[in-house]
Amino acid sequence: MATSDAVILIDHGSPAPQAQADLEAVAQMAARQLGLAVYPAHMTLAEPTLAQALAQAAAAGARRVVVCPYFLSAGRHAGRDIPEQVRQAAVDHPGLTVTLSAPLGPDALLAELVCRRVEPLLGGGQGE
């Protein structure tokens, strides 16, 4: 991606400061790996919203934005609400190309992460 590209990582949202900080931390890690701006956004209960994050990306010079649902499956938000907001973004920001990625799972990397989390709690051995 070129420097005029950006990513918005959007979750459900939570009023809990730690939940917001966790999404911001993942956005910062992704920004370092991608070498471009990654903006956190929330569907509900917290700001910035997707519309606010899109406006922020556009104001920073982005011309292409990929919206990545920070969801494990294509439920109501990832399957309906976010795509509707992405379509509205095309109307609200005519100079901005906004695309939508798939949600995070199912993916082998998520299964690997699950294993990394639970294996230490299983006594270190498989099938014991």
Coordinates of N, CA and C in Angstrom, one line a residue:
M1 N 0.8 -1.2 0.0 CA 0.0 0.0 0.0 C 0.9 1.3 0.0
A2 N 0.4 2.2 -0.7 CA 1.1 3.5 -0.8 C 0.8 4.3 0.5
T3 N 1.6 5.4 0.6 CA 1.4 6.3 1.8 C 0.0 6.9 1.8
S4 N -0.7 7.0 0.7 CA -2.0 7.6 0.6 C -3.1 6.5 1.1
D5 N -2.6 5.4 1.5 CA -3.5 4.3 2.0 C -3.6 4.4 3.5
A6 N -4.7 3.9 4.0 CA -4.9 3.8 5.5 C -5.8 2.6 5.7
V7 N -5.8 2.1 7.0 CA -6.6 1.0 7.4 C -7.4 1.5 8.6
I8 N -8.7 1.1 8.7 CA -9.5 1.3 9.9 C -9.8 0.0 10.5
L9 N -9.4 -0.2 11.7 CA -9.7 -1.5 12.4 C -10.9 -1.2 13.3
I10 N -12.0 -1.8 13.1 CA -13.3 -1.5 13.8 C -13.8 -2.7 14.6
D11 N -14.1 -2.4 15.9 CA -14.6 -3.4 16.7 C -16.0 -3.1 17.1
H12 N -16.6 -3.9 18.0 CA -18.0 -3.6 18.5 C -18.0 -2.3 19.3
G13 N -17.1 -2.1 20.1 CA -17.1 -1.0 21.0 C -17.4 -1.3 22.4
S14 N -16.8 -0.6 23.4 CA -17.1 -0.9 24.8 C -16.8 0.4 25.5
P15 N -17.5 0.6 26.6 CA -17.2 1.8 27.4 C -15.9 1.6 28.3
A16 N -15.5 0.3 28.4 CA -14.3 0.0 29.2 C -13.0 0.5 28.6
P17 N -12.3 1.3 29.4 CA -11.1 1.9 28.8 C -10.1 0.9 28.4
Q18 N -10.0 -0.3 29.1 CA -9.0 -1.3 28.7 C -9.4 -1.9 27.3
A19 N -10.6 -2.1 27.1 CA -11.0 -2.6 25.8 C -10.6 -1.6 24.6
Q20 N -10.8 -0.4 24.9 CA -10.4 0.6 23.9 C -8.9 0.7 23.7
A21 N -8.2 0.6 24.8 CA -6.7 0.5 24.8 C -6.2 -0.7 24.0
D22 N -6.9 -1.8 24.2 CA -6.5 -3.1 23.5 C -6.6 -2.9 22.0
L23 N -7.7 -2.3 21.5 CA -7.9 -2.1 20.1 C -6.8 -1.1 19.6
E24 N -6.6 -0.1 20.3 CA -5.5 0.9 19.9 C -4.2 0.2 19.8
A25 N -3.9 -0.7 20.8 CA -2.6 -1.4 20.7 C -2.5 -2.3 19.5
V26 N -3.5 -3.0 19.1 CA -3.5 -3.8 17.9 C -3.4 -2.9 16.7
A27 N -4.1 -1.8 16.7 CA -3.9 -0.8 15.6 C -2.5 -0.3 15.4
Q28 N -1.9 0.0 16.5 CA -0.5 0.5 16.5 C 0.5 -0.6 16.0
M29 N 0.3 -1.9 16.5 CA 1.1 -3.0 16.0 C 0.9 -3.2 14.5
A30 N -0.3 -3.1 14.0 CA -0.6 -3.3 12.6 C 0.0 -2.2 11.8
A31 N 0.0 -0.9 12.3 CA 0.5 0.2 11.6 C 2.0 0.0 11.4
R32 N 2.7 -0.5 12.5 CA 4.2 -0.7 12.4 C 4.4 -1.8 11.3
Q33 N 3.7 -2.8 11.3 CA 3.9 -3.9 10.3 C 3.6 -3.5 8.9
L34 N 2.5 -2.7 8.7 CA 2.1 -2.3 7.4 C 2.9 -1.0 6.9
G35 N 3.4 -0.3 7.8 CA 4.0 1.0 7.4 C 3.1 2.1 7.0
L36 N 1.9 2.1 7.6 CA 0.9 3.1 7.2 C 0.0 3.3 8.4
A37 N -0.8 4.3 8.3 CA -1.7 4.7 9.4 C -2.8 3.6 9.5
V38 N -3.1 3.2 10.8 CA -4.2 2.3 11.1 C -5.0 3.0 12.2
Y39 N -6.2 3.3 11.9 CA -7.1 4.0 12.8 C -8.0 3.0 13.5
P40 N -8.1 3.1 14.9 CA -9.2 2.3 15.6 C -10.5 3.0 15.4
A41 N -11.6 2.2 15.4 CA -12.9 2.7 15.4 C -13.9 1.7 16.1
H42 N -15.0 2.2 16.5 CA -16.0 1.4 17.3 C -17.4 1.5 16.7
M43 N -18.1 0.4 16.7 CA -19.5 0.5 16.2 C -20.4 1.2 17.2
T44 N -20.2 1.0 18.4 CA -21.1 1.6 19.5 C -20.3 1.8 20.7
L45 N -20.8 2.6 21.6 CA -20.4 2.7 23.0 C -19.0 3.4 23.2
A46 N -18.4 3.8 22.1 CA -17.1 4.5 22.2 C -16.8 5.3 20.9
E47 N -15.9 6.2 21.0 CA -15.5 6.9 19.8 C -14.0 6.7 19.7
P48 N -13.5 6.8 18.4 CA -14.2 7.3 17.3 C -15.1 6.3 16.6
T49 N -16.1 6.7 15.9 CA -17.0 5.9 15.1 C -16.3 5.6 13.8
L50 N -16.9 4.8 13.0 CA -16.3 4.5 11.7 C -16.3 5.8 10.9
A51 N -17.4 6.6 10.9 CA -17.5 7.8 10.2 C -16.4 8.8 10.6
Q52 N -16.2 8.9 11.9 CA -15.1 9.8 12.5 C -13.7 9.3 12.0
A53 N -13.5 8.0 12.1 CA -12.2 7.5 11.6 C -11.9 7.7 10.1
L54 N -13.0 7.6 9.3 CA -12.9 7.8 7.9 C -12.6 9.3 7.7
A55 N -13.2 10.2 8.4 CA -13.0 11.6 8.2 C -11.5 11.9 8.6
Q56 N -11.1 11.3 9.7 CA -9.7 11.5 10.2 C -8.7 11.0 9.1
A57 N -8.9 9.9 8.5 CA -8.0 9.3 7.5 C -8.0 10.2 6.3
A58 N -9.2 10.7 5.9 CA -9.3 11.6 4.7 C -8.6 12.9 5.0
A59 N -8.7 13.5 6.2 CA -8.1 14.7 6.5 C -6.6 14.6 6.6
A60 N -6.1 13.3 6.8 CA -4.6 13.1 6.9 C -4.1 12.8 5.5
G61 N -4.9 12.8 4.5 CA -4.5 12.6 3.1 C -4.7 11.3 2.5
A62 N -5.4 10.4 3.2 CA -5.7 9.1 2.6 C -6.6 9.2 1.4
R63 N -6.3 8.4 0.4 CA -7.2 8.3 -0.7 C -7.8 6.9 -0.9
R64 N -7.2 5.9 -0.3 CA -7.8 4.6 -0.2 C -7.7 4.1 1.3
V65 N -8.9 3.6 1.7 CA -9.0 3.1 3.1 C -9.5 1.7 3.0
V66 N -8.9 0.8 3.7 CA -9.4 -0.5 3.9 C -10.0 -0.6 5.3
V67 N -11.3 -1.0 5.4 CA -11.9 -1.2 6.7 C -11.9 -2.6 7.1
C68 N -11.2 -2.9 8.2 CA -11.1 -4.3 8.7 C -11.9 -4.6 9.9
P69 N -13.0 -5.4 9.8 CA -13.8 -5.7 11.0 C -13.0 -6.5 12.0
Y70 N -12.8 -6.0 13.2 CA -12.1 -6.8 14.3 C -13.1 -7.7 14.9
F71 N -13.7 -8.6 14.1 CA -14.7 -9.5 14.6 C -14.3 -10.9 14.1
L72 N -14.7 -11.9 14.8 CA -14.4 -13.3 14.5 C -15.2 -13.9 13.4
S73 N -16.4 -13.3 13.2 CA -17.3 -13.9 12.1 C -18.1 -12.8 11.5
A74 N -18.8 -13.1 10.5 CA -19.6 -12.1 9.8 C -21.0 -12.1 10.4
G75 N -21.1 -11.7 11.6 CA -22.4 -11.6 12.3 C -23.1 -10.3 11.8
R76 N -24.0 -9.8 12.6 CA -24.8 -8.6 12.2 C -23.9 -7.4 11.9
H77 N -23.0 -7.1 12.8 CA -22.1 -5.9 12.5 C -21.2 -6.1 11.3
A78 N -20.4 -7.2 11.3 CA -19.5 -7.4 10.2 C -20.2 -7.7 8.9
G79 N -21.3 -8.4 9.0 CA -22.0 -8.8 7.8 C -23.0 -7.8 7.2
R80 N -23.5 -6.9 8.0 CA -24.5 -6.0 7.6 C -24.2 -4.5 7.9
D81 N -24.0 -4.2 9.2 CA -23.9 -2.8 9.6 C -22.6 -2.2 9.0
I82 N -21.5 -2.8 9.1 CA -20.3 -2.2 8.6 C -20.3 -2.0 7.1
P83 N -20.8 -3.1 6.3 CA -20.9 -2.8 4.9 C -21.8 -1.7 4.5
E84 N -22.9 -1.5 5.3 CA -23.8 -0.4 5.0 C -23.0 1.0 5.3
Q85 N -22.3 1.0 6.3 CA -21.5 2.2 6.6 C -20.4 2.5 5.6
V86 N -19.8 1.4 5.1 CA -18.8 1.6 4.0 C -19.5 2.2 2.8
R87 N -20.6 1.7 2.4 CA -21.4 2.2 1.3 C -21.7 3.7 1.5
Q88 N -22.1 4.0 2.7 CA -22.4 5.4 3.0 C -21.1 6.3 2.9
A89 N -20.0 5.7 3.3 CA -18.7 6.5 3.2 C -18.4 6.9 1.8
A90 N -18.8 6.0 0.8 CA -18.5 6.4 -0.6 C -19.3 7.6 -1.0
V91 N -20.5 7.8 -0.4 CA -21.3 9.0 -0.6 C -20.8 10.2 0.1
D92 N -20.4 10.0 1.4 CA -19.9 11.1 2.2 C -18.5 11.6 1.8
H93 N -17.7 10.7 1.2 CA -16.3 11.0 0.9 C -16.1 10.6 -0.6
P94 N -16.5 11.4 -1.5 CA -16.5 11.0 -2.9 C -15.0 10.8 -3.4
G95 N -14.1 11.5 -2.8 CA -12.7 11.3 -3.3 C -11.9 10.2 -2.6
L96 N -12.6 9.4 -1.8 CA -12.0 8.4 -1.0 C -12.5 7.0 -1.5
T97 N -11.6 6.1 -1.7 CA -12.0 4.7 -2.1 C -12.0 3.9 -0.8
V98 N -13.1 3.4 -0.4 CA -13.2 2.6 0.8 C -13.6 1.2 0.5
T99 N -12.8 0.2 0.9 CA -13.1 -1.2 0.7 C -13.1 -1.9 2.1
L100 N -13.7 -3.0 2.0 CA -14.0 -3.8 3.3 C -13.3 -5.1 3.2
S101 N -12.5 -5.5 4.2 CA -11.9 -6.8 4.3 C -12.9 -7.7 5.0
A102 N -12.6 -9.0 4.9 CA -13.3 -10.0 5.7 C -13.0 -9.9 7.1
P103 N -13.9 -10.3 8.0 CA -13.6 -10.4 9.4 C -12.4 -11.3 9.7
L104 N -11.9 -11.4 10.9 CA -10.7 -12.1 11.2 C -10.8 -13.6 11.1
G105 N -11.9 -14.2 11.3 CA -11.9 -15.6 11.3 C -13.0 -16.2 10.5
P106 N -13.0 -17.5 10.3 CA -12.1 -18.5 10.8 C -10.8 -18.4 10.1
D107 N -9.7 -18.6 10.8 CA -8.4 -18.6 10.2 C -7.4 -19.4 11.0
A108 N -6.5 -20.1 10.3 CA -5.5 -20.9 11.0 C -4.7 -20.2 12.0
L109 N -4.5 -18.9 11.7 CA -3.7 -18.1 12.7 C -4.5 -17.9 14.0
L110 N -5.8 -17.8 13.9 CA -6.6 -17.7 15.2 C -6.6 -19.0 15.9
A111 N -6.6 -20.1 15.2 CA -6.5 -21.4 15.9 C -5.2 -21.5 16.6
E112 N -4.1 -21.1 15.9 CA -2.8 -21.1 16.5 C -2.7 -20.2 17.8
L113 N -3.4 -19.1 17.8 CA -3.4 -18.2 18.9 C -4.2 -18.9 20.1
V114 N -5.3 -19.5 19.7 CA -6.1 -20.2 20.8 C -5.2 -21.3 21.4
C115 N -4.4 -22.0 20.6 CA -3.5 -23.0 21.2 C -2.5 -22.4 22.0
R116 N -1.9 -21.3 21.6 CA -0.9 -20.6 22.4 C -1.4 -20.2 23.8
R117 N -2.7 -19.8 23.8 CA -3.3 -19.3 25.0 C -3.6 -20.5 26.0
V118 N -4.1 -21.6 25.5 CA -4.6 -22.7 26.3 C -3.5 -23.7 26.7
E119 N -2.5 -23.9 25.8 CA -1.6 -25.0 26.1 C -0.8 -24.8 27.4
P120 N -0.4 -23.6 27.8 CA 0.2 -23.5 29.1 C -0.7 -23.9 30.2
L121 N -2.0 -23.8 30.0 CA -2.9 -24.1 31.1 C -3.3 -25.6 31.1
L122 N -2.9 -26.3 30.1 CA -3.2 -27.7 30.0 C -2.0 -28.6 30.5
G123 N -1.1 -28.0 31.2 CA 0.0 -28.8 31.7 C 1.2 -29.0 30.8
G124 N 1.1 -28.3 29.6 CA 2.2 -28.4 28.7 C 2.2 -29.6 27.8
G125 N 1.3 -30.5 27.9 CA 1.3 -31.7 27.0 C 0.0 -31.8 26.3
Q126 N 0.1 -32.4 25.1 CA -1.1 -32.6 24.4 C -1.6 -34.0 24.6
G127 N -2.9 -34.2 24.7 CA -3.4 -35.5 24.8 C -3.1 -36.2 26.2
E128 N -2.8 -35.5 27.2 CA -2.5 -36.1 28.5 C -3.8 -36.4 29.2

